[in-house]
Structure formats: C-alpha cells, structure tokens
Amino acid sequence: MALLDIEGLSVRFQTSSGLFAAVEDVDIRVDRGEVWSIVGESGSGKSVSMLATMGLLPWTAQVTADRMEFDGRDLQQLSARERRRIVGGEMSMIFQEPMTSLNPCFTVGTQIDEMIKQHKGGNRKERHERALDLLAQVGIPDPARRIKAYPHQLSGGMSQRVMIAMAISCDPRLLIADEPTTALDVTIQAQILELLLKLQEETGMALILITHDMGVVAETARNVIVQYAGRQVEKQAVKSLFASPRHPYTEALLSALPERASGQDRLPTIPGVVPGQHDRPTGCLFNPRCQYVTEHCREVAPVASPGDPARTLCHYPLGSPGDATTPDDVSPGDLPPAPSDSDASQSEVRP
Amino acid sequence: MSGDAVLSARHLTRHYQVKGGTFSKPATVKALNEASFELYPGQTLAVVGESGCGKSTLARVLTMIEPPTSGELTIGGHHVSLKEGQRPPAELRREVQIIFQNPYGSLNPRKTVATMLEEPLRLNRREMSATERREKALEMIAKVGLRPEHADRYPHMFSGGQRQRIAIARALMLNPRILVLDEPVSALDLSIQAQVLNLLADLQDEFGLAYVFISHDLSVVRRIADDVIVMYFGQPVETGPAEEVFTTPRHPYTQALFSATPVADPNRQRERVKLKGEPPSPLSPPPGCPFAPRCHLATDECTQIDPPLETVVDGVEVACIHVDQATAQHAVAEAR
C-alpha cells in the first residue's frame, strides 16, 4: 500500500467568471522512502495540488478526487479534527518564502515548541530539549542561542533551516517541500537540498519536492511528475525523463535549458505562453505551443494510454513506451514493452 | 576586442554610511570595492555573485543613480564626475539604460504601453511631435516582438515575458549604447526565459549594444557572456573571458559557486566544493580576505591580507593568495 495515494485529483476555484480548474485529473502515488519531484512552470498547479493534499486551500476551492488516501486513511472522509492531527504531524510541508512563513512576533523556539506541543505533547523541558536537538539536526550553529532568536535576526538560509526543523519536529512520514530553495542563493540552496536529502535518508520519510528548476530535479529526485496548465503530462524516473522525454512539452522544456543548447546560435524556445483562465484552448492544452500539433490535437483532448508507464498525456507520445520507466521499476531494461499499437501507428502520421 | 571602450570603470567604490541607533554605533558598509573593467560595443559583460555581493550597487553606480564614493567612471569618452545629490548631464543619462528584475513592479500600472514608451521621448526629445513619438513607439513595439494593438493596453493585461519585452522597449527608446540588465530573466518561466534571451541577443546585434548582465544564473551567463566578473562581498574576486573562467575557475569561491549550481543532467557525478556557513555581515567584515571564513584553503595568512586582483594568465585576474593550489585542485577534481 502506498503511503500517499491520490487518483483523479481536481481543484476548481469559483471565480467571478465561472469555475476555473487549477488542477485537473492528477494522480500521485508515493511510497515510503521515495523522493519525488513535481516540476512545472508557474500556473501548472503544482503547489495547488499539494496544498489540496494538505487541506490548506481556502473554502472557495472545490477539491474532488476519486481516491485520496494517506497511509490507508481516506483524507476526504476524515473530520477536520482528525485531519489536523495528520497535517503537520505525519504529513508536513515547507514553503518557498522562509522569511514570511515564520511568525515575526515569536521566537524560533516558541514556534517549534508549538508544533511539538500540538502533535507530540510532553512537558516543557522535554519539548525544549527536542527543539534544541532539531536545531542541531538541521545544522544551525549554536542552537542554545538561536532558539531565542526572532525570525528577523536570521538569514534566509537559517530561516529555511528553522522551517525544516519545524516540519520534521513530529517525525513526519511525508514531507512536502514547495520550492524550498527558490528564494535562496545557490551556495545556500546546495546546503539546504543536501540537508533535505540527508534527513530523508536518515528518517526514511517520503519527500515530494515541488520545483521549477530542472537542475534541482536532476540532482535530487529519483522520480518526477511534469505538470502543465493544471494537468499532469507525464511521470517518469528522473534519468529516463532527461534521456527520453515522452511528452512534447517536456522535450521542449529540456531543450530550452541554456546549458543544453551550447553551440547553437539561438536558444530553442517554446512559442506563446501558458494558457490562463480565459484562453484555454480546446483539445490538448499544449496544442497552440506544440511543434508536432495536428488537427486531431486541436479537437480532442488526449487521455493517457493505460499501457504507457509514463502516463503521457499526448496523442502522439515521443519515443517508445519501453523507454519510460515507472518509479517501481529497477532499471529501464526490466520493463516489458507495453502493448500500445495505437501509439505506434499514430506516431507514423506525425507531420 | 574591437574599437574603443564605451564604458570604462577604474577602481569603482561605493560605501554607505549606516546611522547608529540607540544600541549600535555608526558604521560604513563597503557595498562595492575597487571594481575595474571595460565594456565594448556589442559585447556582454556578466556580473555574477550571490545576494549582497554588490551586483545591484554596481548597477546603480553605472546608471548614475548613485555617484561612486571613489574611483573613475567614463562613459562614451566622457568622464563622469559627480558629487552626492548631483544629477548627471542628460546626454550621459541617455547613453545608459537599465532593466530591472521584476517586470511586475517596474511598469506603471496606470499608463498604457504607448504612453510609457513615449515618455522618455517627451522628456528628452522636446522637438519631436506627438505623431513622430507614436510612430517611434510602434516601431519599437514591433522590434521587441509585440503587436501594434498592444500599444494601448495596460501592464496588467500582459504576461511576465511580455512585460519584460515592454521594459526592454522602454529602455531602448532613446537609443542608448549601454544596457544594464539586473537579473532580467530570473522572474520568468523557463520557456519564456529562452524567448527573452534570444530577443536580447537580436537587439544587441542590431544596435551594437553593450550589455552589463547581472545574474546569479550561471547557465544563462555562460551562454551569453563574453566577459565575466565574479563578485563576493562587494569586491571582484575573479575576472576574465567567460569561456576561460567557466572552463577553469581559479578562485575558490568561483569554484564553489560553480559546483553548487545544479546541472540538469541526472547522470552527472561530481564532487562539490562545499561551502561552510554563510556570507559575513557587511557591518562586521572579517579581517583579511572576506572569503577566508568559508574557504577550505584558508590559512593564517588569509586572515591578514586582503589579496588584490592579480593577473594569473592572459586576461584572467584572480584575488587569492592560494590561486595556484586552488587551480591545481580543480584540475584534479575535473580529471576524476
């Protein structure tokens, strides 16, 4: 049984101009000890889908899912009180802006203490010791002094370490990190990513890393989900995603990386912009920007073929399905070629 | 390098006085220390470094928003001598334009695109008629890849990439020779970033612009820069031709910075030059080399001497007393 098992997750927001689907039909299955990454540009719904999982969206959001289970418990059926026990405790999250996620009015120690008090209990002395332990564990020098510090006295990197200390204070089994290093410098980013991976290895928790940086994906995650305009367009093991992307969007995104285009005169670009609320195209959401687009793409929205382990959301996936590996596989070679005659015949008609 | 330098900086330094409060003494923050370089038409000089390294202070000094505390700045052969609070002459201000990181904050939400583009002309080209200004604005709108109907729209109607195009168009209205780009693509999505970088390259070819490209994204810098300045704690620690600096980083900080940058290749195995701790506080600078507290090669000598930039090989200058050792270590790590 997977630790986190989500199928068909959709999030819609009621806006003045009607319902807006920020996330549609997203499947996420994360097992114990796995490191996943969700990658996408802004507006791809990567944060919203995780906030929905955490139950942190405002009441205007309509969250629906065919299945939404954490450790066998149906998150949709739980009462708010029961759910609060899971969120922050067994399932924890850190956010992009460490400076604004901490309460400026309380010391770091108070804020960590609050987490432990809510979920673990214990007397004041035990909690204080635990907080000191945690600060040492996340690499904050001189914890006894820092525990009395207010957030404004800490640098961005230090604040993010405090956020991580809070998030792991109750030994979570799943940690969701939403762009944890985007606001930080590269040398600090390297430190924080290393810390997250070290903690993940030590505790065996599952880690979901939301990011827009392909470099971060390549260096940290083992498996990756690519999202575009609220849709999950493919999911693969990291190595095979970089070697043989299945969705045209992933391919275009990878070739737009400046480091992959060395020697070329111009950077390959993806024309146009991510569709917003009012300019959603019919058919495939990526069709106005896709270099392989056909009439079929403009009319019919694609569904992922059940035989495709990467669950590519495209009428004409690139490469052969055998190239893709699901996270459960040991190596690409072990996968039997999936029966997808339709894919093969269709890829021939690609213009 | 061809032709005369369009901008040259000699030992540019900018210090700020920080007022003392109830509990603190007044102090001097050395935001920029001894930056020297030359900029040629059609060339791109990249300034890289982490936050607080003085990149943006350099941008403010180059665009004459602030005068340097000491040092010389020459733009287009004119020596810029400014006192605190004095405005630079208009003909010099026209030569240098700046583009900021955040296209959401740098455009006036209450003005249409055309009004914003015409404004520099209205102020600086008094002789121009309204129709001429409009024509010129429409011409520039086409140049940056927008459509004529965009002219009468407001900034909120555009995406981030389009807004950055508007900012670029506005900067080019007075035909400057130098464009200072302060993190121009870091707020943009990857697919949009490539479009804007291509546009900048096209405009540079067309107008022979000189770019000062300030960025922390090394993959972007490597792609577009001709020369690089690596800054740490307000001072340049390594300068030279981009290709040379990227293939053989010589300063320990440059090496650490390069190796900390994630590379989009999951098969790549490498050893990180790990950096201990965080940059020092500008209010209490460490003695000697500012990088010494985080440097793995630091010796006692490093805490005594603040090393000046010295030429190591042709065109490459490094400020480190252990530069030979650092270069050798890098060669060993690369060979592995």
XYZ file of C-alpha atoms in Angstrom, chain A residues 131-288:
158
model
C 13.706 21.797 19.886
C 17.427 22.120 20.626
C 18.028 18.685 19.101
C 16.112 19.646 15.993
C 18.023 22.890 15.510
C 21.289 20.971 15.804
C 19.985 18.354 13.394
C 19.259 20.926 10.685
C 22.731 22.377 11.058
C 22.123 25.599 12.936
C 25.254 26.608 14.793
C 24.865 27.410 18.487
C 21.252 26.164 18.923
C 21.045 27.282 22.560
C 21.431 30.895 21.440
C 19.452 30.644 18.180
C 16.421 29.152 19.890
C 15.803 32.554 21.455
C 16.178 34.395 18.147
C 13.323 36.115 16.330
C 12.912 35.405 12.605
C 14.204 38.838 11.564
C 17.517 38.027 13.201
C 18.054 35.066 10.894
C 19.237 34.949 7.283
C 17.130 33.321 4.566
C 19.078 30.082 4.718
C 18.817 29.952 8.514
C 15.062 30.646 8.387
C 14.596 27.805 5.920
C 16.531 25.540 8.278
C 14.166 26.546 11.081
C 11.193 25.790 8.810
C 12.671 22.370 8.118
C 13.229 21.812 11.843
C 9.550 22.617 12.446
C 8.439 20.363 9.631
C 10.422 17.356 10.858
C 9.713 18.022 14.550
C 6.972 15.380 14.675
C 8.796 12.742 12.614
C 6.647 13.100 9.507
C 6.342 10.206 7.130
C 5.811 12.519 4.199
C 7.491 15.872 3.752
C 6.299 18.188 1.007
C 8.792 20.889 0.106
C 7.264 23.634 -2.042
C 10.107 25.394 -3.858
C 12.231 25.298 -0.703
C 15.283 26.932 -2.257
C 13.868 29.336 -4.827
C 14.393 32.390 -2.633
C 17.932 31.365 -1.639
C 21.390 31.796 -3.164
C 22.937 28.852 -4.982
C 25.543 28.026 -2.354
C 22.835 28.084 0.324
C 20.496 26.175 -1.995
C 23.069 23.396 -2.259
C 23.293 23.256 1.544
C 19.503 23.079 2.010
C 18.961 20.417 -0.656
C 21.743 18.349 0.836
C 20.147 18.717 4.272
C 16.729 17.621 2.978
C 18.187 14.552 1.303
C 20.243 13.693 4.368
C 17.165 13.904 6.616
C 15.167 11.878 4.116
C 17.799 9.148 4.143
C 18.142 9.122 7.924
C 14.436 9.025 8.721
C 13.181 7.079 5.696
C 10.380 9.570 5.150
C 8.977 10.192 1.696
C 9.852 13.528 0.123
C 7.937 15.456 -2.507
C 9.892 18.343 -3.915
C 7.986 20.964 -5.882
C 10.256 22.972 -8.128
C 10.569 24.757 -11.453
C 14.310 24.155 -11.717
C 15.296 21.204 -13.897
C 18.766 21.275 -12.357
C 17.324 20.724 -8.883
C 15.203 17.859 -10.201
C 18.186 16.180 -11.827
C 20.300 16.387 -8.709
C 17.806 15.451 -6.006
C 14.779 13.443 -7.091
C 14.537 9.851 -8.274
C 11.113 10.213 -9.900
C 9.449 13.159 -11.456
C 5.975 14.341 -12.427
C 5.730 17.035 -15.082
C 2.720 19.337 -14.913
C 1.447 21.801 -17.446
C -1.552 24.117 -17.022
C -3.001 22.048 -14.180
C -2.546 18.743 -15.975
C -0.078 16.025 -15.299
C 1.566 15.468 -18.678
C 3.970 12.679 -17.774
C 5.732 10.933 -14.950
C 8.968 9.024 -15.159
C 12.132 8.105 -13.361
C 14.445 11.129 -13.481
C 17.145 9.512 -15.578
C 14.825 8.328 -18.304
C 12.946 11.632 -18.306
C 16.124 13.517 -19.131
C 17.262 10.852 -21.595
C 13.965 10.335 -23.412
C 11.109 12.670 -22.565
C 7.752 11.309 -23.718
C 5.671 14.493 -23.868
C 6.469 17.208 -26.427
C 6.232 19.794 -23.635
C 8.918 18.083 -21.578
C 11.089 17.780 -24.652
C 10.674 21.476 -25.470
C 11.290 22.473 -21.857
C 14.517 20.492 -21.682
C 15.826 21.892 -24.929
C 15.094 25.442 -23.737
C 17.656 24.991 -20.954
C 20.599 27.260 -21.792
C 23.111 24.622 -20.749
C 21.665 22.063 -23.165
C 21.836 24.427 -26.104
C 25.561 25.104 -26.146
C 26.924 25.516 -29.637
C 23.591 26.587 -31.058
C 23.197 30.077 -32.308
C 19.777 30.642 -30.808
C 18.058 29.064 -27.849
C 15.219 26.789 -28.873
C 12.062 28.372 -27.475
C 8.511 27.343 -26.814
C 6.347 29.888 -28.633
C 3.472 31.562 -26.831
C 2.632 31.423 -23.142
C 0.977 29.051 -20.677
C -2.793 29.390 -21.170
C -4.589 31.281 -18.426
C -8.141 31.063 -17.213
C -9.696 32.732 -20.223
C -7.659 31.403 -23.111
C -7.772 27.662 -22.536
C -7.616 26.033 -25.961
C -9.875 23.167 -26.991
C -8.382 19.726 -27.314
C -4.889 19.293 -25.880
C -3.928 22.218 -23.621
C -0.434 22.301 -25.105
C -1.545 22.304 -28.741
C -1.009 26.033 -29.515
